[in-house]
Coordinates of N, CA and C in Angstrom, one line a residue:
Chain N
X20 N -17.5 2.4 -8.1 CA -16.2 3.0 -8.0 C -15.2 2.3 -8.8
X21 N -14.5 3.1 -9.7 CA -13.1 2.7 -10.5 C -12.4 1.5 -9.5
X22 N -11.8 0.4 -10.2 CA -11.0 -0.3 -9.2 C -9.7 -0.9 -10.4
X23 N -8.9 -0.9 -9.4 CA -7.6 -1.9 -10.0 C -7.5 -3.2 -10.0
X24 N -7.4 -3.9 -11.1 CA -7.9 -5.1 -11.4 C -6.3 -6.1 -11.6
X25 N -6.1 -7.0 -10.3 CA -4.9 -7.6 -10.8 C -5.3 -9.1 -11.1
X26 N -4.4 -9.7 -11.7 CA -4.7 -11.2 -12.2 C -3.5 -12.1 -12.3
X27 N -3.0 -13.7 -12.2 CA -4.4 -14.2 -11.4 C -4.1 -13.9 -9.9
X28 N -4.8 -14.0 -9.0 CA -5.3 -13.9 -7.2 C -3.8 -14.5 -7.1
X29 N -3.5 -16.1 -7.1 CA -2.8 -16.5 -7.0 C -2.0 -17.3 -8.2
X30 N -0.8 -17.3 -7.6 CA 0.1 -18.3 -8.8 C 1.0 -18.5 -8.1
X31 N 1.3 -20.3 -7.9 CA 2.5 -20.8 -7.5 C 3.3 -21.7 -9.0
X32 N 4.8 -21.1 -9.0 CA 5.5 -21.6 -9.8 C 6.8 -21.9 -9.4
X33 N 7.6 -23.0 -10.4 CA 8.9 -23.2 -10.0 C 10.0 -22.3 -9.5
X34 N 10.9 -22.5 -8.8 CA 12.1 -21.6 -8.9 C 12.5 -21.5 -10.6
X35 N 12.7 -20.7 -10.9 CA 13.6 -20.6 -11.6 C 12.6 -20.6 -13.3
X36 N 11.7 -20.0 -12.7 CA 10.8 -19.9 -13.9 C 10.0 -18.1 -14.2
X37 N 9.9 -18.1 -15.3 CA 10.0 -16.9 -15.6 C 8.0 -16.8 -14.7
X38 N 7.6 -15.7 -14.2 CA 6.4 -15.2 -14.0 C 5.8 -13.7 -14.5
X39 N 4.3 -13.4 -15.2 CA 3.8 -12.7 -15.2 C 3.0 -12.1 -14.5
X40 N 3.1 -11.4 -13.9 CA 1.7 -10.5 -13.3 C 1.1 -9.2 -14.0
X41 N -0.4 -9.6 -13.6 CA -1.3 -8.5 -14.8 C -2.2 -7.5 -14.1
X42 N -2.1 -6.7 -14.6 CA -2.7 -5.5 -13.8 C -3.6 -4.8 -14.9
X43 N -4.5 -4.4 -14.3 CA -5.3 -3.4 -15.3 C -5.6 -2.1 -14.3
X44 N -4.8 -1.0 -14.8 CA -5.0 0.2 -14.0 C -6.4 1.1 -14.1
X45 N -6.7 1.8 -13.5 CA -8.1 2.4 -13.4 C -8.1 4.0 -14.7
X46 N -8.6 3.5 -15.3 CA -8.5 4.1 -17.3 C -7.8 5.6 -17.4
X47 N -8.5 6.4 -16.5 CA -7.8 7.9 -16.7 C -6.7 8.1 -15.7
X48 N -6.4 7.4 -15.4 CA -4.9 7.2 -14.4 C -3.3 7.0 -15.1
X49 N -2.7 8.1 -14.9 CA -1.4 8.4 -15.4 C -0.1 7.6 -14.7
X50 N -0.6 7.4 -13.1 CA 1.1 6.9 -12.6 C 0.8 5.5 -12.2
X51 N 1.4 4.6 -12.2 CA 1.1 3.0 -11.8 C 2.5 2.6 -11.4
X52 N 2.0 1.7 -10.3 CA 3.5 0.8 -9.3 C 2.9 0.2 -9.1
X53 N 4.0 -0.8 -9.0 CA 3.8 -2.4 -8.5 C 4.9 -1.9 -6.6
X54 N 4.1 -2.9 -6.0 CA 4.2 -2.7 -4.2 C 4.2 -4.3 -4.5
X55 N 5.5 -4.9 -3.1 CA 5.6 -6.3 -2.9 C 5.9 -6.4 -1.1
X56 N 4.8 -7.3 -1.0 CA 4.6 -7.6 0.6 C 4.8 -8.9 1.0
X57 N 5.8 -9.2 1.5 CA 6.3 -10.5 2.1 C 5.6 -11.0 3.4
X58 N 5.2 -12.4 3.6 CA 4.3 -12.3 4.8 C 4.3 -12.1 6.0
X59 N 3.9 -10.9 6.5 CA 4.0 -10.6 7.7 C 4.5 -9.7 7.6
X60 N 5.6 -8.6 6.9 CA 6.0 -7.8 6.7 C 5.4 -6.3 6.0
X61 N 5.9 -5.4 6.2 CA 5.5 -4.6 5.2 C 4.9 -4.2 3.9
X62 N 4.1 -3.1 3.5 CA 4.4 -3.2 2.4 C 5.6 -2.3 1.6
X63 N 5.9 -2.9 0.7 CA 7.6 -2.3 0.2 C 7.0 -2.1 -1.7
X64 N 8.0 -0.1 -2.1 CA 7.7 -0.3 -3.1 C 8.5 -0.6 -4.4
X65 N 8.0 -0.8 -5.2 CA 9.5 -1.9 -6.3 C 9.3 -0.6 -7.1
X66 N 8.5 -0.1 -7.9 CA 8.9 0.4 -8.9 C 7.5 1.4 -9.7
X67 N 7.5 3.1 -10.2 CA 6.7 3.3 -10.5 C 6.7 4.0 -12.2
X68 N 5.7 4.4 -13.0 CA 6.0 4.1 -14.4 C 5.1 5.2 -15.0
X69 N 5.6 6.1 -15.6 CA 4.8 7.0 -16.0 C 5.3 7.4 -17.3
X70 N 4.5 7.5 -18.3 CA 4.5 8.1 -19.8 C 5.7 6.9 -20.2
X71 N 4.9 5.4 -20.2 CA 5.7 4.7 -20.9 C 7.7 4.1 -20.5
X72 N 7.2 4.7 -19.4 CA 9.0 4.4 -19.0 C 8.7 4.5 -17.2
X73 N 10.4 4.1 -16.5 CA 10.2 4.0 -15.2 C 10.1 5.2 -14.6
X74 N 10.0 5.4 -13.9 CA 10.1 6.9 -13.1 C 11.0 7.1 -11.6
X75 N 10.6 5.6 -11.2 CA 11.8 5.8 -9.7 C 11.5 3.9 -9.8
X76 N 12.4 3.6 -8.9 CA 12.7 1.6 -9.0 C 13.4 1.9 -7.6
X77 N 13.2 0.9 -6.3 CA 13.6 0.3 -5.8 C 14.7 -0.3 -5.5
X78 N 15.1 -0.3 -4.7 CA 17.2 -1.4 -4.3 C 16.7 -2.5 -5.0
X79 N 15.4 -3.1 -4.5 CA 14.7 -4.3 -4.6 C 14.9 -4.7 -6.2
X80 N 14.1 -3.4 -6.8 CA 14.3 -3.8 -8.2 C 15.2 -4.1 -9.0
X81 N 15.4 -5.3 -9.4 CA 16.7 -5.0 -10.4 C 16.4 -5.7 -11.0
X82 N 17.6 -6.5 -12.4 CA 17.3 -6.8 -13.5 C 16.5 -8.2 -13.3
X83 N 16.1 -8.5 -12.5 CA 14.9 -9.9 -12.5 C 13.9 -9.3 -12.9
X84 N 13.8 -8.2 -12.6 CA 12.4 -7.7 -12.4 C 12.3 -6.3 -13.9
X85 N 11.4 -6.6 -14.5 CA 11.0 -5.5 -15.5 C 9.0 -5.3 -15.8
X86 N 8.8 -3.9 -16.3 CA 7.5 -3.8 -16.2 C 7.2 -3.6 -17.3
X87 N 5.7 -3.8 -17.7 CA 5.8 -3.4 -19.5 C 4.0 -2.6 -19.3
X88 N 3.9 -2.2 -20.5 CA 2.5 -1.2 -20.1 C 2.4 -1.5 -22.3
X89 N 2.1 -3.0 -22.2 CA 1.9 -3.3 -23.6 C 1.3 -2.7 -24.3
X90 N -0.5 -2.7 -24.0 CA -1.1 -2.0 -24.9 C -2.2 -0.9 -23.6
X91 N -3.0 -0.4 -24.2 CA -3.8 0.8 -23.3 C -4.3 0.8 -22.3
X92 N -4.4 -0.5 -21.9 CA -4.7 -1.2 -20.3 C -3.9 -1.9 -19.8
X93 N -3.3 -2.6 -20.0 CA -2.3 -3.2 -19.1 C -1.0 -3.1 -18.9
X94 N -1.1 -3.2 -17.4 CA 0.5 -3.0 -17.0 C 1.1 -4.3 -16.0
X95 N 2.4 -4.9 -16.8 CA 2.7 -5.9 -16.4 C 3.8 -5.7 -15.5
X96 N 3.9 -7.1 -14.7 CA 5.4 -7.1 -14.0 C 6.0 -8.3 -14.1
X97 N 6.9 -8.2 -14.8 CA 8.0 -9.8 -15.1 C 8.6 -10.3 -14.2
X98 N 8.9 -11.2 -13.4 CA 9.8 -11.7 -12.5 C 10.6 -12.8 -13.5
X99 N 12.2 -12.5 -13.9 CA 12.6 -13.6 -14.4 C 13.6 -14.5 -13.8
X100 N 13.4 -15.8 -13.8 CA 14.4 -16.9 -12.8 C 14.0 -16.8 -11.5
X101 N 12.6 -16.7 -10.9 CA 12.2 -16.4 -10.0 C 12.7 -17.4 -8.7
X102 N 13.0 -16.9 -7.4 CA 13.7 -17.3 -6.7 C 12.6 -17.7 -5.0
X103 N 12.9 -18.4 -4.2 CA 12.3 -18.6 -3.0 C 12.0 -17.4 -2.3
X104 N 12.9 -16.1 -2.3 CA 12.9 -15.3 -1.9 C 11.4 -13.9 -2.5
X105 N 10.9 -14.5 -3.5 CA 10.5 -13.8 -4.3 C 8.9 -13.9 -4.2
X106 N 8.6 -15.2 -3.3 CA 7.3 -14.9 -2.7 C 7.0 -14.0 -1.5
X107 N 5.8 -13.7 -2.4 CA 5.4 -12.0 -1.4 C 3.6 -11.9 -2.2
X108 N 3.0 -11.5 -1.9 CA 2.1 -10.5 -2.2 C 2.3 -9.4 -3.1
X109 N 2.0 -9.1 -4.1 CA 2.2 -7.9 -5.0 C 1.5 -7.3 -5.6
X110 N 1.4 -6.1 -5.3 CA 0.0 -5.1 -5.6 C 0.4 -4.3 -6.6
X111 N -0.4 -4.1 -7.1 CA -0.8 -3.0 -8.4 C -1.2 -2.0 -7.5
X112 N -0.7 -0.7 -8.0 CA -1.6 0.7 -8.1 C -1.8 1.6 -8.9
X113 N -3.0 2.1 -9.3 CA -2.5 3.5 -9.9 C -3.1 4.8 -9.4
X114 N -2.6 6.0 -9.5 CA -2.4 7.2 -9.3 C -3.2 8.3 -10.4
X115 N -4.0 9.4 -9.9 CA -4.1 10.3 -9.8 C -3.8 11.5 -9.2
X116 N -4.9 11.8 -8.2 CA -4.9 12.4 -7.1 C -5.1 11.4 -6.1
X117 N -4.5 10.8 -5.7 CA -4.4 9.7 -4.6 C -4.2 8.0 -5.1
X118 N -4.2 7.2 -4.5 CA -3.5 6.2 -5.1 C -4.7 5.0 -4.7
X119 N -5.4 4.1 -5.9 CA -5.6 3.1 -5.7 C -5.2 1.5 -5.9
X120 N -5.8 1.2 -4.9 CA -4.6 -0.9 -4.9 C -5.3 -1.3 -5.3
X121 N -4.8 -2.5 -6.3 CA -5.0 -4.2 -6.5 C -5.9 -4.7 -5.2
X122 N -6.6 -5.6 -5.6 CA -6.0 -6.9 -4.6 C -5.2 -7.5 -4.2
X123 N -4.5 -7.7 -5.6 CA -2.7 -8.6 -4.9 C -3.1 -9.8 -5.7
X124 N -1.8 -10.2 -6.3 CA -1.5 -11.4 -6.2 C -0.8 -12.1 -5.6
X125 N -1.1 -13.1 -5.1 CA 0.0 -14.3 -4.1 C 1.0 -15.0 -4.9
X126 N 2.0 -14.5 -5.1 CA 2.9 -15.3 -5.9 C 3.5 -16.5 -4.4
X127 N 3.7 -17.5 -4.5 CA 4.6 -19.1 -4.3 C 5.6 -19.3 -5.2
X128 N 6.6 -19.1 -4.8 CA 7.9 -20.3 -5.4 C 7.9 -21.3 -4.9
X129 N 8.0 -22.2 -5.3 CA 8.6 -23.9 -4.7 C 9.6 -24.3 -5.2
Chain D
X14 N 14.9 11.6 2.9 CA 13.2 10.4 2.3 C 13.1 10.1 3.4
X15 N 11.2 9.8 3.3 CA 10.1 9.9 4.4 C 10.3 8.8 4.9
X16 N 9.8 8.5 5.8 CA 9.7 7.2 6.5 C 9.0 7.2 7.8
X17 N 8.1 6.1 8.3 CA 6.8 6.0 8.8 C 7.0 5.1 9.6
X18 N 6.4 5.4 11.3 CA 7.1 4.8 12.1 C 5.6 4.6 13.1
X19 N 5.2 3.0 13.0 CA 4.3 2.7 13.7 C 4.4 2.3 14.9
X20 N 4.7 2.6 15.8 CA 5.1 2.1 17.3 C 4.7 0.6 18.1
X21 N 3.2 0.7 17.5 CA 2.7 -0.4 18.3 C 2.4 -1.6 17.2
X22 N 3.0 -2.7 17.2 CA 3.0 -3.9 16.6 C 1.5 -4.6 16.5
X23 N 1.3 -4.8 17.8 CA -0.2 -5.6 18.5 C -0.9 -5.0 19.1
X24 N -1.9 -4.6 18.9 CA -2.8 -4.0 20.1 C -4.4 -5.1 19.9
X25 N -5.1 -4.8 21.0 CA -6.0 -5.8 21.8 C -7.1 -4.6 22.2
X26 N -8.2 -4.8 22.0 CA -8.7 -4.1 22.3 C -10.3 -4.8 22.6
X27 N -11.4 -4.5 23.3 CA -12.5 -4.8 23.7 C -13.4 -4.3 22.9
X28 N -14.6 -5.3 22.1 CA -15.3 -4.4 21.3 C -16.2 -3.5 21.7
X29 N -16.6 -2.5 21.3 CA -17.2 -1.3 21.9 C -15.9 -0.2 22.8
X30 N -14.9 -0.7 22.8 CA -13.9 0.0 23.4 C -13.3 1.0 22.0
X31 N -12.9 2.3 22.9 CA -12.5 3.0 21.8 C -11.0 3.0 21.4
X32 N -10.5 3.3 20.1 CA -9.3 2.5 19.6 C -8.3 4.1 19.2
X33 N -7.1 3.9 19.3 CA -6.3 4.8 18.6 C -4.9 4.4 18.0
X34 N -4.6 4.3 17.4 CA -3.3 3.7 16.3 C -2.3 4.5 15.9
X35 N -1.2 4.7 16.7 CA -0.1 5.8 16.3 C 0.5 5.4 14.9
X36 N 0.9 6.7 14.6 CA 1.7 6.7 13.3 C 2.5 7.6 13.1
X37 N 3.9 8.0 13.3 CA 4.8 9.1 13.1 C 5.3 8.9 12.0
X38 N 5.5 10.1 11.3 CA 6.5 10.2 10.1 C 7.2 11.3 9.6
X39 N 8.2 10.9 9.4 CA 9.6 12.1 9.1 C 9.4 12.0 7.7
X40 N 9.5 14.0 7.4 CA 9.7 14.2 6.0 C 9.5 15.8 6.2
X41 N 10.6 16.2 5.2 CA 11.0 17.7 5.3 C 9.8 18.7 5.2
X42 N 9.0 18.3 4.5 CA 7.9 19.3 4.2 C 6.6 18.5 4.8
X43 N 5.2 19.2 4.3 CA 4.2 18.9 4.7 C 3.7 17.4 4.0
X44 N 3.9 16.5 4.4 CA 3.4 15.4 3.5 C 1.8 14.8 2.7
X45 N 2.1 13.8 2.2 CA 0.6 13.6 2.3 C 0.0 12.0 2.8
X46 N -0.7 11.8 3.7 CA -0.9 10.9 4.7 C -1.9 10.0 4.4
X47 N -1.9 8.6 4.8 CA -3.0 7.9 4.6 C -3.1 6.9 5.5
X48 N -4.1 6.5 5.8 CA -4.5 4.9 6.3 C -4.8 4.0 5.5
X49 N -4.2 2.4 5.9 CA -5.0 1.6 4.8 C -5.3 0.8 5.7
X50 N -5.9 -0.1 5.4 CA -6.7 -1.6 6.2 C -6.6 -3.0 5.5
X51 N -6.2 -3.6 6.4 CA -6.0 -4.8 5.3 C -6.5 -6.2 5.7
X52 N -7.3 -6.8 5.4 CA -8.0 -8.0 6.2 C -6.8 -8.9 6.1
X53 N -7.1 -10.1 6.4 CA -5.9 -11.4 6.2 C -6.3 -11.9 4.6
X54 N -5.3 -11.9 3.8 CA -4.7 -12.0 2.6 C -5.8 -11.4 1.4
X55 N -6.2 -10.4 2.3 CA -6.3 -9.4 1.4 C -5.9 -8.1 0.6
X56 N -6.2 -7.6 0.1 CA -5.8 -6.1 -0.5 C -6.0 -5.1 0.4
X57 N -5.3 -3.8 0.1 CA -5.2 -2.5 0.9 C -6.4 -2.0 0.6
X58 N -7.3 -1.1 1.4 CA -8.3 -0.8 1.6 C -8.0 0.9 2.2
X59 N -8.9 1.7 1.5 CA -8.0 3.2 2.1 C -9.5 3.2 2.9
X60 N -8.7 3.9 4.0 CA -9.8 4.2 5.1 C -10.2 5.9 5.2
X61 N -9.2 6.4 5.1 CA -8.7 7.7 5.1 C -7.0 8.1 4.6
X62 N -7.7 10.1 4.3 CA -6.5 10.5 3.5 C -6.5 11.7 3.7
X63 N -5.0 12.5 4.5 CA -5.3 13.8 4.3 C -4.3 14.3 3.4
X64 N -4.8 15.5 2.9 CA -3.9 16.3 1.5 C -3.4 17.6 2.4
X65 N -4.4 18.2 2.7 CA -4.2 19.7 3.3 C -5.9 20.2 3.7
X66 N -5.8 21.4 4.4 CA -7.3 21.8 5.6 C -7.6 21.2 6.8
X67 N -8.8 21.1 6.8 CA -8.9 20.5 8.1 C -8.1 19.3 8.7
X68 N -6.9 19.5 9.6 CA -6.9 18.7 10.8 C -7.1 17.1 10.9
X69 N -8.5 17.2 11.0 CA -9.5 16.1 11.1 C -10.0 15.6 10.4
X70 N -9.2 14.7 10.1 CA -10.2 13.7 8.5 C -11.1 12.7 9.1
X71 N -12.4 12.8 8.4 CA -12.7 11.6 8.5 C -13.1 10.3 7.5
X72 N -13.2 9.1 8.0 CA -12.9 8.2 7.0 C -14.3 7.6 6.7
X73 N -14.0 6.0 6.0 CA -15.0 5.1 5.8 C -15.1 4.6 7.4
X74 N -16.0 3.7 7.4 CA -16.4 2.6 8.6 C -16.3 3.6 9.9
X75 N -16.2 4.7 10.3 CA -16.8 5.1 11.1 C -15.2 6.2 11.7
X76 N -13.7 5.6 11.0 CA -12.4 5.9 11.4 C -12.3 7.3 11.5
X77 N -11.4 8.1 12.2 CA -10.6 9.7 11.7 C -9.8 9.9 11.9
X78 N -8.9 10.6 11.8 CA -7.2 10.9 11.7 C -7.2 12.3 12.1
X79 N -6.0 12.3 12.7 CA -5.4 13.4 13.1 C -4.3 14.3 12.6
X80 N -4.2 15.1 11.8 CA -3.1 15.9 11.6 C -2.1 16.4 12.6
X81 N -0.9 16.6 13.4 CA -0.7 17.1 14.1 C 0.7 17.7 13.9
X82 N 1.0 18.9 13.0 CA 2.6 19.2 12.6 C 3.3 19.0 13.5
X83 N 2.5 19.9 15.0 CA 4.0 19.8 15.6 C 4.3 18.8 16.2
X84 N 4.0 18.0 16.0 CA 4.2 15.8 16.6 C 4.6 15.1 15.7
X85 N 4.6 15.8 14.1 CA 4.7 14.7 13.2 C 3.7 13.6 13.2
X86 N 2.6 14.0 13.2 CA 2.2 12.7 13.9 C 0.4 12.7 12.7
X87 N -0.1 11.5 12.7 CA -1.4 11.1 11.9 C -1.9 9.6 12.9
X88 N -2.4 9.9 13.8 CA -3.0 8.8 14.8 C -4.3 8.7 13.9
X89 N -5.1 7.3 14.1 CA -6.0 7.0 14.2 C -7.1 6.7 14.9
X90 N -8.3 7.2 14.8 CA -8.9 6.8 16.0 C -10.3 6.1 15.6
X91 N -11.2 5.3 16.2 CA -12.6 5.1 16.1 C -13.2 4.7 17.7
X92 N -14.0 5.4 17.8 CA -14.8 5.8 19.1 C -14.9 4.4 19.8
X93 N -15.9 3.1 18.7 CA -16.2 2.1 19.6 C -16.1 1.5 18.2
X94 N -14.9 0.3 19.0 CA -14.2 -0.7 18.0 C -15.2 -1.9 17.8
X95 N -15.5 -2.1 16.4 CA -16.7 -3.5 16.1 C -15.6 -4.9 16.0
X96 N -16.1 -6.3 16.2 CA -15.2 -7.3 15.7 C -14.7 -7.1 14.3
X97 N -15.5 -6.5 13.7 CA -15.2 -6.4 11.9 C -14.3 -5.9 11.9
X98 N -13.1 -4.4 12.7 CA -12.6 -4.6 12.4 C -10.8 -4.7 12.5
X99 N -11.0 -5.9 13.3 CA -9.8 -6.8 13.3 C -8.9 -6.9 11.8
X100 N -7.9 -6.4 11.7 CA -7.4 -6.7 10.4 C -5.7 -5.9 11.0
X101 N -5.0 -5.8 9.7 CA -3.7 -4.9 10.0 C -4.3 -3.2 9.9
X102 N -3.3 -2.2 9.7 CA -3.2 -1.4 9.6 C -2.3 -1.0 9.5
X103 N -2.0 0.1 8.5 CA -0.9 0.2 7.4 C -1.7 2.2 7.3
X104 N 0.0 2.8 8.1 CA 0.1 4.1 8.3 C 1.2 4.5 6.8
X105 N 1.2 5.1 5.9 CA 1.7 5.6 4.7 C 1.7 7.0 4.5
X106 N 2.9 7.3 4.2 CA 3.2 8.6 3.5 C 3.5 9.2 1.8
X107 N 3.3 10.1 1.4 CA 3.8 10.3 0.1 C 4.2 12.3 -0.1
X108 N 4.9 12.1 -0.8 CA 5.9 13.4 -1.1 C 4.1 14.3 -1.5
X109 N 3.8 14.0 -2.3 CA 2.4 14.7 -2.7 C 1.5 13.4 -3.1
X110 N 0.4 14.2 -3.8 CA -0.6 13.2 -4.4 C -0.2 12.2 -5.7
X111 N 0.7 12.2 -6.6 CA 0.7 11.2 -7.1 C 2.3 11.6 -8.3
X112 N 2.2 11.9 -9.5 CA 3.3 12.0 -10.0 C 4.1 11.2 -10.1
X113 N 4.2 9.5 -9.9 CA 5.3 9.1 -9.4 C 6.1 9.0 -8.6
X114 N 5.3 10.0 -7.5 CA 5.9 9.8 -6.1 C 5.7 8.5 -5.4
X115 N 6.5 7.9 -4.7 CA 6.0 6.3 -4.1 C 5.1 6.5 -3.2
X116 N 4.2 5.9 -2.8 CA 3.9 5.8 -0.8 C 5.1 5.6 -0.2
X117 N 5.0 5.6 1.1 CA 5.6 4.9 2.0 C 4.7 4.7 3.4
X118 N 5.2 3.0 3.3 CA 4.6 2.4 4.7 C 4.8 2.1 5.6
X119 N 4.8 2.6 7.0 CA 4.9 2.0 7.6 C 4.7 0.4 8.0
X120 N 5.2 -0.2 8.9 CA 5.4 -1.9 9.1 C 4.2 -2.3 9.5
X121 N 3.3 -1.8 10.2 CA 1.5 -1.7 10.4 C 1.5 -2.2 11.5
X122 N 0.1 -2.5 12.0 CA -0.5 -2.2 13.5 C -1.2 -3.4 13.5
X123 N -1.5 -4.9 14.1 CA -2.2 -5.8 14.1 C -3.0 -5.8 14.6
X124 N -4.5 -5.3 14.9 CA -5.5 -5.4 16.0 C -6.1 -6.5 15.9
X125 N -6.5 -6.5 17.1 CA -7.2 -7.7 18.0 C -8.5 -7.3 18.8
X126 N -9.3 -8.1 18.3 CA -10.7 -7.2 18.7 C -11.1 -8.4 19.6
X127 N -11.6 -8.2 21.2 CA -11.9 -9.0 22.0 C -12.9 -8.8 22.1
X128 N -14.3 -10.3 21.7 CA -15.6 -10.0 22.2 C -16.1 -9.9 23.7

């Protein structure tokens, strides 16, 4: 079965340091979001991306945060000046006719 | 805009006991509904999904769901609950099947499986 592939599992970095997260969406899949789950809490969605551009973003989202869809597989999510607040869990999905998840990565600030 | 309203935070249950897991959600038209499952620090796992037809979905591991318009409502159920599967649960809605539409999730359901 097709799966969404995020990378790495985990990553802990400084405040105040720029972070990438890497996603590889499932190949004939048109719509992809990134989802961020704080622990213990929900899951909450930041932002989804279709034909190269945003399509809807979150309160959450704002200018820390930007996505890029570099080359024909990968779809990224920037966190820049990353903050204490900013650890959470963060899932990849992509969309067809129904939606599949990441595993997540664990992002840590310290 | 939709929003998903899981009632029960903790539930406890006896294995071999049968399990059901409320889930309400407001949204103007007919939505489209899901379960996910989610072990400890792991990924969403879809269990079940209804679009439209039958009612009664049924899922992976043994789960089914309930359609019910006039309750608003997508309960969960499985007959006789195994230890396996202790984890969250995470009731979600979406405008349609994909497009760009977000999910939305509910805050989820913690089970506790008593041997």
């Amino acid at each position: 079965e097709p799966e969404v592939t995020q990378t790495p599992s985990h990553q802990v970095t400084q405040m105040g340091q720029e972070v990438i997260l890497r996603c590889v969406p499932i190949s004939n899949h048109l719509y992809f979001y990134w989802y961020r789950q704080i622990l213990g809490q929900k899951v909450e969605f930041l932002v989804s991306f279709y034909n190269n551009e945003i399509s809807e973003k979150s309160e959450i989202f704002d200018d820390q945060f930007s996505v890029e869809r570099p080359d024909g597989s990968n779809f990224t999510l920037k966190i820049r000046s990353t903050k204490l607040e900013d650890s959470a869990m963060y899932f990849c999905a992509s969309s067809e006719y129904g939606y599949t998840f990441g595993s997540g990565t664990r992002l840590t600030v310290v | 805009a939709q929003s998903v309203t899981q009632p029960d935070i903790h539930i406890t249950v006896s294995e071999g006991a049968s399990l059901e897991l409320r889930c309400n959600y407001s949204y103007g038209a007919t939505p489209y509904l899901f379960w996910y499952v989610q072990s400890p620090g792991q990924g969403l796992q879809l269990l079940l999904k209804y679009f439209s037809g039958d009612t009664l979905v049924q899922g992976i591991k043994g789960f089914e769901a309930e359609f019910k318009r006039s309750q608003s409502s997508f309960n969960l159920r499985k007959p006789s609950v195994h230890w396996s599967d202790a984890a969250e649960y995470f009731c979600a809605v979406a405008p349609f099947t994909g497009g760009g539409n977000k999910l939305t999730f509910g805050t989820g359901t913690q089970l506790k499986v008593e041997l």
